[in-house]
Coordinates of C-alpha atoms in Angstrom, one line a residue:
X1 CA -24.5 -4.7 29.6
X2 CA -22.4 -7.7 28.5
X3 CA -21.2 -8.3 24.9
X4 CA -22.3 -11.3 22.8
X5 CA -20.4 -14.5 23.5
X6 CA -17.4 -14.8 21.2
X7 CA -17.5 -17.4 18.4
X8 CA -15.4 -20.6 19.1
X9 CA -12.7 -19.4 16.7
X10 CA -12.5 -16.0 18.4
X11 CA -12.3 -17.5 21.9
X12 CA -9.6 -19.9 20.8
X13 CA -7.6 -17.1 19.2
X14 CA -7.8 -15.2 22.5
X15 CA -6.4 -18.1 24.5
X16 CA -3.6 -16.6 26.6
X17 CA -1.6 -19.9 26.8
X18 CA -1.1 -20.3 23.0
X19 CA 0.6 -18.5 20.2
X20 CA -1.4 -17.8 17.0
X21 CA -0.9 -16.6 13.5
X22 CA -4.4 -15.4 12.6
X23 CA -5.8 -14.8 9.1
X24 CA -8.8 -12.6 9.8
X25 CA -11.2 -11.7 7.1
X26 CA -12.6 -8.1 6.9
X27 CA -15.2 -7.5 9.6
X28 CA -14.4 -10.7 11.5
X29 CA -13.9 -8.9 14.9
X30 CA -10.1 -9.0 15.1
X31 CA -9.9 -5.9 17.3
X32 CA -12.3 -7.5 19.7
X33 CA -10.2 -10.6 19.8
X34 CA -7.0 -8.5 20.4
X35 CA -8.7 -6.8 23.4
X36 CA -10.1 -10.1 24.7
X37 CA -6.6 -11.6 24.5
X38 CA -5.0 -8.7 26.4
X39 CA -7.7 -8.9 29.1
X40 CA -7.3 -12.7 29.4
X41 CA -3.5 -12.4 29.7
X42 CA -3.9 -10.0 32.6
X43 CA -6.6 -12.2 34.2
X44 CA -4.3 -15.1 34.2
X45 CA -1.7 -13.0 36.1
X46 CA 0.5 -11.4 33.4
X47 CA 1.9 -8.0 34.4
X48 CA 0.6 -5.3 32.1
X49 CA 4.2 -4.1 31.5
X50 CA 5.1 -7.5 29.9
X51 CA 2.5 -7.2 27.1
X52 CA 3.7 -5.5 23.9
X53 CA 1.1 -4.9 21.2
X54 CA 2.2 -3.3 17.9
X55 CA -0.3 -1.6 15.6
X56 CA 0.0 0.0 12.2
X57 CA -1.3 3.5 12.9
X58 CA -1.6 5.7 16.0
X59 CA -5.3 5.9 15.4
X60 CA -5.6 2.1 15.7
X61 CA -3.5 2.2 18.9
X62 CA -5.7 4.9 20.4
X63 CA -8.8 2.9 19.5
X64 CA -7.5 -0.3 21.1
X65 CA -6.4 1.5 24.3
X66 CA -9.9 3.1 24.6
X67 CA -11.6 -0.3 24.0
X68 CA -9.4 -2.0 26.6
X69 CA -10.0 0.7 29.2
X70 CA -13.7 0.6 28.6
X71 CA -13.7 -3.2 29.0
X72 CA -11.7 -3.0 32.3
X73 CA -13.9 -0.1 33.5
X74 CA -17.0 -2.3 33.1
X75 CA -15.4 -5.1 35.1
X76 CA -15.1 -2.8 38.0
X77 CA -18.7 -1.5 37.8
X78 CA -20.4 -5.0 37.4
X79 CA -22.0 -6.5 40.5
X80 CA -20.7 -10.0 41.4
X81 CA -23.3 -11.9 39.3
X82 CA -22.7 -9.9 36.2
X83 CA -18.9 -10.1 36.6
X84 CA -19.0 -13.9 36.9
X85 CA -21.2 -14.0 33.7
X86 CA -18.8 -11.7 31.9
X87 CA -15.7 -13.7 32.8
X88 CA -17.4 -16.9 31.8
X89 CA -18.4 -15.3 28.5
X90 CA -14.9 -14.2 27.9
X91 CA -13.0 -17.4 28.9
X92 CA -15.6 -20.1 28.2
X93 CA -15.5 -21.5 31.7
X94 CA -16.6 -20.4 35.2
X95 CA -14.0 -18.0 36.8
X96 CA -12.0 -18.9 39.9
X97 CA -12.1 -16.7 43.0
X98 CA -8.6 -15.4 42.2
X99 CA -9.7 -14.4 38.7
X100 CA -12.7 -12.5 40.1
X101 CA -10.5 -10.6 42.6
X102 CA -8.0 -9.9 39.9
X103 CA -10.7 -8.6 37.5
X104 CA -11.7 -6.0 40.0
X105 CA -8.1 -4.7 40.2
X106 CA -7.2 -4.6 36.5
X107 CA -8.5 -1.1 35.8
X108 CA -6.5 0.5 38.6
X109 CA -3.4 -1.6 37.7
X110 CA -3.5 -0.3 34.1
X111 CA -3.9 3.3 35.2
X112 CA -1.2 3.1 37.9
X113 CA 1.4 0.9 36.2
X114 CA 3.2 1.0 32.8
X115 CA 1.7 -1.2 30.1
X116 CA 0.2 -2.8 28.3
X117 CA 2.3 -1.1 25.7
X118 CA 0.0 -0.6 22.7
X119 CA 1.9 1.5 20.0
X120 CA 3.1 1.6 16.5
X121 CA 6.3 -0.1 15.4
X122 CA 7.9 3.4 15.2
X123 CA 6.7 4.2 18.7
X124 CA 8.3 0.9 19.9
X125 CA 11.5 1.7 18.1
X126 CA 11.7 5.2 19.5
X127 CA 11.2 3.8 23.1
X128 CA 13.8 1.1 22.5
X129 CA 16.4 3.6 21.1
X130 CA 15.8 5.9 24.1
X131 CA 16.9 3.0 26.3
X132 CA 20.0 2.1 24.2
X133 CA 21.1 5.2 22.2
X134 CA 24.8 4.5 22.4
X135 CA 24.5 0.8 21.7
X136 CA 22.4 1.6 18.6
X137 CA 25.0 4.0 17.3
X138 CA 22.7 7.0 17.4
X139 CA 24.5 10.4 16.7
X140 CA 25.1 12.1 20.0
X141 CA 22.2 14.4 21.0
X142 CA 20.0 13.3 18.2
X143 CA 16.2 13.6 18.4
X144 CA 13.2 12.8 16.2
X145 CA 12.6 15.7 13.8
X146 CA 9.2 17.3 13.6
X147 CA 7.3 18.0 10.3
X148 CA 8.5 21.6 10.0
X149 CA 12.1 20.5 10.4
X150 CA 11.8 17.7 7.9
X151 CA 10.2 20.1 5.4
X152 CA 13.1 22.5 5.9
X153 CA 15.7 19.7 5.4
X154 CA 13.9 18.6 2.3
X155 CA 14.1 22.0 0.8
X156 CA 17.8 22.4 1.6
X157 CA 18.6 19.0 0.2
X158 CA 16.7 19.9 -3.1
X159 CA 18.6 23.2 -3.3
X160 CA 21.9 21.5 -2.8
X161 CA 21.1 18.8 -5.3
X162 CA 20.4 21.2 -8.1
X163 CA 23.4 23.2 -7.2
X164 CA 25.5 20.0 -7.7
X165 CA 23.6 19.4 -11.0
X166 CA 24.5 22.9 -12.2
X167 CA 28.1 22.3 -11.5
X168 CA 28.1 19.0 -13.4
X169 CA 29.1 18.9 -17.1
X170 CA 25.9 18.8 -19.1
X171 CA 23.9 18.9 -15.8
X172 CA 21.6 21.8 -16.7
X173 CA 20.8 20.4 -20.1
X174 CA 19.9 17.0 -18.6
X175 CA 17.8 18.6 -15.9
X176 CA 16.0 20.7 -18.5
X177 CA 15.3 17.5 -20.5
X178 CA 13.9 15.7 -17.5
X179 CA 11.8 18.7 -16.5
X180 CA 10.3 19.0 -20.0
X181 CA 9.6 15.3 -20.1
X182 CA 8.1 14.8 -16.6
X183 CA 7.3 18.2 -15.3
X184 CA 9.2 19.9 -12.4
X185 CA 7.0 18.5 -9.6
X186 CA 7.1 15.0 -10.9
X187 CA 10.9 15.2 -11.4
X188 CA 11.4 16.1 -7.7
X189 CA 9.1 13.2 -6.7
X190 CA 11.0 10.7 -9.0
X191 CA 14.4 11.8 -7.6
X192 CA 13.2 11.5 -4.0
X193 CA 11.7 8.0 -4.5
X194 CA 14.5 6.6 -6.6
X195 CA 16.9 6.3 -3.7
X196 CA 19.2 3.2 -3.3
X197 CA 16.9 1.6 -0.7
X198 CA 13.7 2.0 -2.9
X199 CA 14.8 1.9 -6.6
X200 CA 14.4 -1.4 -8.3
X201 CA 16.7 -2.7 -11.0
X202 CA 15.1 -2.1 -14.4
X203 CA 15.6 -5.0 -16.9
X204 CA 15.9 -3.1 -20.2
X205 CA 17.6 -3.5 -23.5
X206 CA 21.1 -2.1 -23.3
X207 CA 20.9 -0.6 -26.7
X208 CA 19.1 -0.7 -30.0
X209 CA 20.0 -3.5 -32.4
X210 CA 22.0 -1.6 -35.1
X211 CA 21.6 -4.3 -37.7
X212 CA 17.8 -4.1 -37.3
X213 CA 18.0 -0.3 -37.6
X214 CA 20.1 -0.6 -40.9
X215 CA 17.5 -3.2 -42.2
X216 CA 14.7 -0.8 -41.3
X217 CA 16.4 2.2 -43.0
X218 CA 17.0 0.2 -46.2
X219 CA 13.4 -1.1 -46.3
X220 CA 12.1 2.4 -45.6
X221 CA 14.1 3.8 -48.6
X222 CA 12.8 1.0 -50.8
X223 CA 9.2 1.7 -49.7
X224 CA 9.6 5.5 -50.3
X225 CA 10.9 4.7 -53.8
X226 CA 7.8 2.6 -54.5
X227 CA 5.4 5.3 -53.3
X228 CA 7.0 8.5 -54.7
X229 CA 4.6 8.6 -57.6
X230 CA 1.6 7.6 -55.6
X231 CA -1.2 10.2 -55.7
X232 CA -2.8 9.7 -52.3
X233 CA -2.5 12.6 -49.8
X234 CA -1.5 10.2 -47.0
X235 CA 1.2 8.6 -49.0
X236 CA 2.6 11.9 -50.2
X237 CA 2.8 13.1 -46.6
X238 CA 4.4 9.8 -45.6
X239 CA 7.0 10.2 -48.5
X240 CA 7.9 13.7 -47.4
X241 CA 8.4 12.8 -43.7
X242 CA 10.2 9.6 -44.6
X243 CA 12.6 11.5 -46.8
X244 CA 13.4 14.0 -44.1
X245 CA 14.2 11.1 -41.7
X246 CA 16.5 9.5 -44.3
X247 CA 18.3 12.8 -44.6
X248 CA 18.9 12.7 -40.8
X249 CA 16.7 15.6 -40.2
X250 CA 14.6 13.8 -37.5
X251 CA 15.1 11.0 -35.0
X252 CA 13.3 7.7 -35.3
X253 CA 10.6 8.7 -32.9
X254 CA 9.5 11.4 -35.4
X255 CA 8.1 8.6 -37.6
X256 CA 5.6 7.7 -35.0
X257 CA 2.9 9.7 -36.7
X258 CA 3.4 7.8 -39.9
X259 CA 2.8 4.4 -38.3
X260 CA 0.6 5.0 -35.2
X261 CA -2.6 6.9 -34.4
X262 CA -2.7 9.7 -31.8
X263 CA -3.9 7.1 -29.3
X264 CA -0.8 5.1 -29.9
X265 CA -2.5 2.3 -31.9
X266 CA -1.0 0.9 -35.2
X267 CA -2.5 2.6 -38.3
X268 CA -4.9 0.1 -40.0
X269 CA -4.2 1.3 -43.5
X270 CA -2.1 3.7 -45.6
X271 CA -3.4 2.9 -49.0
X272 CA -5.1 -0.4 -50.0
X273 CA -2.7 -1.2 -52.9
X274 CA 0.4 -0.8 -50.8
X275 CA -0.8 -1.9 -47.4
X276 CA 1.0 -5.3 -47.4
X277 CA 4.4 -3.6 -47.8
X278 CA 3.3 -0.9 -45.3
X279 CA 2.3 -3.4 -42.6
X280 CA 5.7 -5.2 -42.9
X281 CA 7.5 -1.9 -42.5
X282 CA 5.2 -1.0 -39.7
X283 CA 6.1 -4.2 -37.8
X284 CA 9.8 -3.4 -38.2
X285 CA 9.3 0.1 -36.9
X286 CA 7.3 -1.0 -33.9
X287 CA 10.1 -3.5 -32.9
X288 CA 12.8 -0.8 -33.4
X289 CA 10.8 1.9 -31.5
X290 CA 10.2 -0.5 -28.6
X291 CA 14.0 -1.1 -28.3
X292 CA 14.7 2.6 -28.5
X293 CA 12.1 3.5 -25.9
X294 CA 13.3 0.7 -23.5
X295 CA 16.9 1.8 -24.0
X296 CA 16.0 5.4 -23.3
X297 CA 13.9 4.4 -20.2
X298 CA 16.8 2.4 -18.9
X299 CA 19.2 5.3 -19.3
X300 CA 16.7 7.7 -17.6
X301 CA 16.2 5.2 -14.8
X302 CA 19.9 4.9 -14.2
X303 CA 20.4 8.6 -14.3
X304 CA 17.5 9.3 -11.9
X305 CA 18.9 6.6 -9.6
X306 CA 22.2 8.3 -9.4
X307 CA 20.5 11.6 -8.7
X308 CA 18.4 9.8 -6.1
X309 CA 21.5 8.5 -4.4
X310 CA 23.1 11.9 -4.4
X311 CA 20.0 13.5 -2.9
X312 CA 19.9 10.8 -0.2
X313 CA 23.4 11.6 0.7
X314 CA 22.6 15.3 0.9
X315 CA 19.5 14.5 2.9
X316 CA 21.5 12.5 5.5
X317 CA 24.1 15.2 5.8
X318 CA 21.5 17.8 6.5
X319 CA 19.9 15.7 9.2
X320 CA 23.3 15.1 10.7
X321 CA 24.0 18.8 10.8
X322 CA 20.8 19.4 12.8
X323 CA 21.2 16.3 14.9
X324 CA 17.8 14.9 14.0
X325 CA 16.5 11.6 12.7
X326 CA 13.3 10.7 10.8
X327 CA 10.8 7.8 11.1
X328 CA 12.8 5.6 8.7
X329 CA 15.9 6.1 10.9
X330 CA 14.0 4.8 13.9
X331 CA 13.4 1.5 12.1
X332 CA 17.0 1.4 10.7
X333 CA 18.7 2.0 14.1
X334 CA 16.4 -0.4 15.9
X335 CA 17.0 -3.1 13.3
X336 CA 20.8 -2.5 13.6
X337 CA 20.6 -2.5 17.4
X338 CA 18.8 -5.9 17.5
X339 CA 20.5 -7.5 14.6
X340 CA 24.1 -6.2 14.0
X341 CA 25.2 -4.1 17.0
X342 CA 28.1 -5.4 19.1
X343 CA 25.9 -5.3 22.2
X344 CA 22.9 -6.9 20.5
X345 CA 22.9 -10.0 22.8
X346 CA 22.8 -7.8 25.9
X347 CA 19.9 -5.7 24.4
X348 CA 17.9 -8.8 23.5
X349 CA 18.6 -10.2 27.0
X350 CA 17.1 -7.1 28.5
X351 CA 14.1 -7.2 26.2
X352 CA 13.6 -10.9 26.9
X353 CA 13.0 -10.0 30.5
X354 CA 10.6 -7.2 29.6
X355 CA 8.4 -8.8 26.9
X356 CA 6.5 -12.0 27.6
X357 CA 3.7 -11.5 25.2
X358 CA 4.1 -10.0 21.7
X359 CA 1.1 -9.0 19.6
X360 CA 1.0 -7.6 16.1
X361 CA -2.0 -6.1 14.4
X362 CA -2.5 -5.4 10.7
X363 CA 0.4 -7.8 9.8
X364 CA -0.3 -7.5 6.1
X365 CA 0.8 -3.8 6.1
X366 CA 4.0 -4.3 8.0
X367 CA 7.2 -3.4 6.0
X368 CA 10.1 -5.7 5.5
X369 CA 12.5 -3.7 7.8
X370 CA 9.8 -3.8 10.5
X371 CA 9.4 -7.5 10.0
X372 CA 13.1 -7.9 10.6
X373 CA 12.7 -6.3 14.0
X374 CA 9.6 -8.3 14.9
X375 CA 11.1 -11.6 13.8
X376 CA 14.0 -11.1 16.1
X377 CA 11.6 -10.5 19.0
X378 CA 9.6 -13.6 18.0
X379 CA 12.8 -15.7 17.8
X380 CA 13.7 -14.9 21.4
X381 CA 10.1 -15.6 22.6
X382 CA 9.9 -19.0 20.8
X383 CA 13.2 -20.1 22.2
X384 CA 12.2 -19.0 25.7
X385 CA 10.7 -21.4 28.4
X386 CA 6.9 -21.9 28.4
X387 CA 4.7 -18.9 29.4
X388 CA 5.6 -16.6 26.6
X389 CA 3.3 -16.1 23.6
X390 CA 3.1 -14.5 20.2
X391 CA -0.1 -13.3 18.5
X392 CA -0.1 -12.0 14.9
X393 CA -3.2 -11.1 13.0
X394 CA -3.8 -9.8 9.5
X395 CA -5.3 -10.4 6.1
X396 CA -3.2 -10.3 3.0
X397 CA -6.3 -9.4 0.9
X398 CA -6.5 -6.1 2.7
X399 CA -2.9 -5.0 2.1
X400 CA -3.1 -1.5 0.5
X401 CA 0.1 0.2 1.7
X402 CA 2.5 -1.2 -0.8
X403 CA 3.6 2.4 -1.6
X404 CA 4.7 2.7 2.0
X405 CA 6.7 -0.6 1.9
X406 CA 4.1 -3.0 3.1
X407 CA 5.2 -6.6 2.6
X408 CA 2.2 -8.9 2.9
X409 CA 4.2 -11.9 1.5
X410 CA 6.4 -11.6 4.6
X411 CA 3.4 -12.3 6.8
X412 CA 3.0 -15.7 5.1
X413 CA 6.8 -16.4 5.2
X414 CA 7.2 -15.5 8.9
X415 CA 4.1 -17.5 9.8
X416 CA 5.4 -20.6 7.9
X417 CA 8.8 -20.2 9.5
X418 CA 7.7 -20.0 13.1
X419 CA 5.1 -22.8 13.0
X420 CA 7.7 -25.2 11.6
X421 CA 8.2 -27.8 14.4
X422 CA 11.5 -28.9 12.9
X423 CA 12.9 -25.4 13.8
X424 CA 10.9 -24.8 16.9
X425 CA 10.0 -28.2 18.4
X426 CA 8.6 -26.7 21.6
X427 CA 6.6 -23.9 20.0
X428 CA 2.9 -23.7 20.5
X429 CA 2.3 -21.5 17.5
X430 CA -0.8 -22.4 15.4
X431 CA -2.7 -21.2 12.5
X432 CA -6.1 -19.8 13.2
X433 CA -8.7 -18.4 10.8
X434 CA -11.4 -16.0 11.6
X435 CA -13.7 -16.6 8.5
X436 CA -17.0 -15.1 9.8
X437 CA -17.8 -11.6 8.6
X438 CA -20.0 -9.5 10.8
X439 CA -19.9 -6.6 8.3
X440 CA -20.9 -7.8 4.8
X441 CA -23.9 -9.5 3.2
X442 CA -23.9 -12.8 1.3
X443 CA -23.5 -11.4 -2.3
X444 CA -20.4 -9.4 -1.4
X445 CA -18.7 -12.3 0.4
X446 CA -19.5 -14.7 -2.4
X447 CA -18.0 -12.2 -4.9
X448 CA -14.7 -12.0 -2.9
X449 CA -14.5 -15.8 -2.6
X450 CA -15.0 -16.1 -6.4
X451 CA -12.1 -13.6 -7.0
X452 CA -9.7 -15.9 -5.1
X453 CA -11.0 -19.3 -6.1
X454 CA -8.0 -20.1 -8.3
X455 CA -5.6 -22.2 -6.1
X456 CA -2.5 -20.3 -7.3
X457 CA -4.1 -17.0 -6.4
X458 CA -5.4 -18.3 -3.0
X459 CA -1.9 -19.6 -2.2
X460 CA -0.5 -16.0 -2.5
X461 CA -3.2 -14.8 -0.1
X462 CA -3.4 -17.7 2.4
X463 CA -0.1 -19.6 1.9
X464 CA 0.5 -23.1 0.6
X465 CA -2.6 -25.3 0.8
X466 CA -4.7 -22.4 2.1
X467 CA -7.9 -21.1 0.7
X468 CA -9.9 -17.9 0.8
X469 CA -13.3 -18.5 2.5
X470 CA -15.8 -16.2 4.1
X471 CA -18.7 -17.3 6.3
X472 CA -21.9 -15.3 6.6
X473 CA -23.2 -13.8 9.9
X474 CA -25.7 -11.3 8.7
X475 CA -28.2 -13.8 7.4
X476 CA -30.5 -12.4 4.7
X477 CA -29.2 -8.8 4.8
X478 CA -29.5 -7.2 1.3
X479 CA -26.4 -6.7 -0.8
X480 CA -25.4 -6.5 -4.5
X481 CA -22.1 -6.4 -6.5
X482 CA -22.2 -4.7 -9.9
X483 CA -19.3 -4.4 -12.3
X484 CA -20.0 -1.5 -14.6
X485 CA -18.5 -1.5 -18.2
X486 CA -15.9 1.1 -18.9
X487 CA -17.5 4.3 -20.4
X488 CA -16.9 4.6 -24.1
X489 CA -15.2 7.8 -25.2
X490 CA -17.4 10.0 -27.3
X491 CA -16.3 12.0 -30.4
X492 CA -14.7 15.2 -28.9
X493 CA -16.0 18.6 -29.9
X494 CA -13.7 21.1 -31.5
X495 CA -12.7 22.5 -28.1
X496 CA -13.7 22.7 -24.5
X497 CA -15.1 25.9 -23.1
X498 CA -12.2 28.3 -22.6
X499 CA -13.3 29.0 -19.0
X500 CA -13.0 25.4 -17.8
X501 CA -10.3 25.1 -15.1
X502 CA -7.2 23.3 -16.3
X503 CA -7.6 20.5 -13.6
X504 CA -11.2 19.8 -14.6
X505 CA -12.0 16.8 -16.7
X506 CA -13.0 17.5 -20.3
X507 CA -16.7 17.3 -21.0
X508 CA -16.1 14.1 -23.0
X509 CA -13.9 12.5 -20.5
X510 CA -14.8 8.9 -19.6
X511 CA -14.6 10.0 -15.9
X512 CA -17.3 12.6 -16.6
X513 CA -19.4 10.0 -18.4
X514 CA -19.0 7.6 -15.5
X515 CA -20.0 10.2 -12.9
X516 CA -23.0 11.2 -14.9
X517 CA -24.2 7.6 -15.4
X518 CA -23.7 6.8 -11.7
X519 CA -25.6 9.9 -10.6
X520 CA -28.4 9.0 -13.0
X521 CA -28.6 5.4 -11.7
X522 CA -28.4 6.5 -8.1
X523 CA -31.2 9.1 -8.6
X524 CA -33.4 6.2 -9.8
X525 CA -32.5 4.0 -6.9
X526 CA -33.3 6.7 -4.3
X527 CA -36.7 7.3 -5.8
X528 CA -37.5 3.6 -6.2
X529 CA -39.7 1.9 -3.6
X530 CA -37.7 -1.3 -4.0
X531 CA -34.1 -0.6 -4.9
X532 CA -32.1 -3.1 -6.9
X533 CA -29.9 -4.0 -3.9
X534 CA -32.9 -5.1 -1.9
X535 CA -34.1 -4.0 1.5
X536 CA -36.1 -0.8 2.3
X537 CA -36.1 2.4 0.3
X538 CA -32.6 4.0 0.1
X539 CA -31.8 7.3 1.6
X540 CA -28.9 9.5 0.6
X541 CA -27.1 8.8 3.9
X542 CA -27.2 5.1 3.2
X543 CA -24.8 5.5 0.2
X544 CA -21.0 5.7 0.2
X545 CA -19.0 6.5 -2.9
X546 CA -15.3 5.8 -2.3
X547 CA -12.4 7.2 -4.2
X548 CA -8.7 6.4 -4.1
X549 CA -7.9 10.0 -3.4
X550 CA -9.3 13.5 -3.4
X551 CA -9.0 15.1 -6.8
X552 CA -10.8 16.1 -10.0
X553 CA -12.8 12.8 -10.1
X554 CA -14.3 13.4 -6.7
X555 CA -15.2 16.9 -7.6
X556 CA -16.8 15.7 -10.9
X557 CA -18.9 13.2 -8.9
X558 CA -20.0 15.9 -6.5
X559 CA -21.0 18.1 -9.4
X560 CA -23.0 15.3 -11.1
X561 CA -24.8 14.5 -7.8
X562 CA -25.7 18.1 -7.3
X563 CA -27.0 18.3 -10.8
X564 CA -29.5 15.5 -9.9
X565 CA -30.4 17.2 -6.6
X566 CA -28.8 14.4 -4.6
X567 CA -27.4 15.8 -1.3
X568 CA -23.8 14.8 -0.6
X569 CA -21.1 15.7 1.8
X570 CA -18.3 16.1 -0.8

């Protein structure tokens, strides 16, 4: 059984003689194009060992390898007529006799010979460092740590960090303050993340404007003098707290309850006859409080960065003691090997003889350090004689791994750099779009296009002069996009039932309201003969409800569905 003929854009992107930077919309068949390109490279005579394909995850690599083997397995099993049709479908032209013979041999060649190398960037780096450990500057005898070892190193580094804090002057008090403010678990997370390589500079006010503070204090005293004989309950409370502040009993933040609601919003009134003076004082307080909060955040940020740097040092020393490296080290040493090592020219010369065709999947989720490695490989390929190619595919709109260092803007920058004919006059690199979506219906695609119709927004996604455009493949398939309003918060009862678990949302939580409303709506759609989204009657298995992570919200949604007798797998 043969596959449908590829679309012109797909067949062009799989051309083994050209280099492409492909912007592929979701559901546009990019994995199929990647496999087609690998097959066509080998059909034209490229050795499997000269093909290097980098993916973002091991799961993606395994899927691509399985698809490739299945495709090659079919080429062996086809009779001559079917094989000729399949090769013509794949290449767009009748196959030559040599291509037919080679197609019969590809499956056994891939099984018996190394390559094509389909792996993650970390897998590539590990294989590269195994070839050149001394040139990369790897510690003698080092190896990649497993999860248990990294967990043990983490624990030791934390223990040593807090031992250092205990020995610092005022260290225990500072640690107790941070723990009270952020919680012990969050404090550990903050220190681990605020390492020199991750922590950003925080533009904050260096200190509070003392002249503004003096002005506020004076105006507060004048206001207190004006309201000392006022009979209102609120004003008397205001007077008492304000007096305590003026006597230096409390810090500025203690006045928050006088000017702000519990939700952090400015009070709308103190007393009608004095509101004008109150609002002027409130504005001064808000400005002064903002400066104080920013100054405090800046100090905390700087302190946590120092702790993060100390912990990073302890972490590195622990790894050195055990002669292990982690995944970040793989990228670091590989980057050093190709970019800064004294033997980098020799290493790149060796790689130049091994890699003729470089392919990168999920480019939008590639980190900046990984891009530094990939760019060096591309540089050598684009300066090489004809016969070497680069293929990069991604979609900036789908970048979701910023928390892991993904740099989607680097995809655009690298693409613009390598297609510049002034820098690479002999480069064959081209832009190629895969706009057709085989996955989504018309309403969904139109909604996504509308989101990015602003030229400035589209430029961030598609580069200068680019646009975001989807083309429909599914015809009249049903679909619908609804944006629900945020649930309004109801007046809370006196207290929640004492038996509620502490990690369960309160009964009046907006999340609870949303889950209940969604379950109510879904119950109606499942029982309706003609659901709002169109198409035949819905079944529970037709519905997906996606969450950012497992947690209380997912459990609340499951509870709401069960309350409506809607079966679910959560």
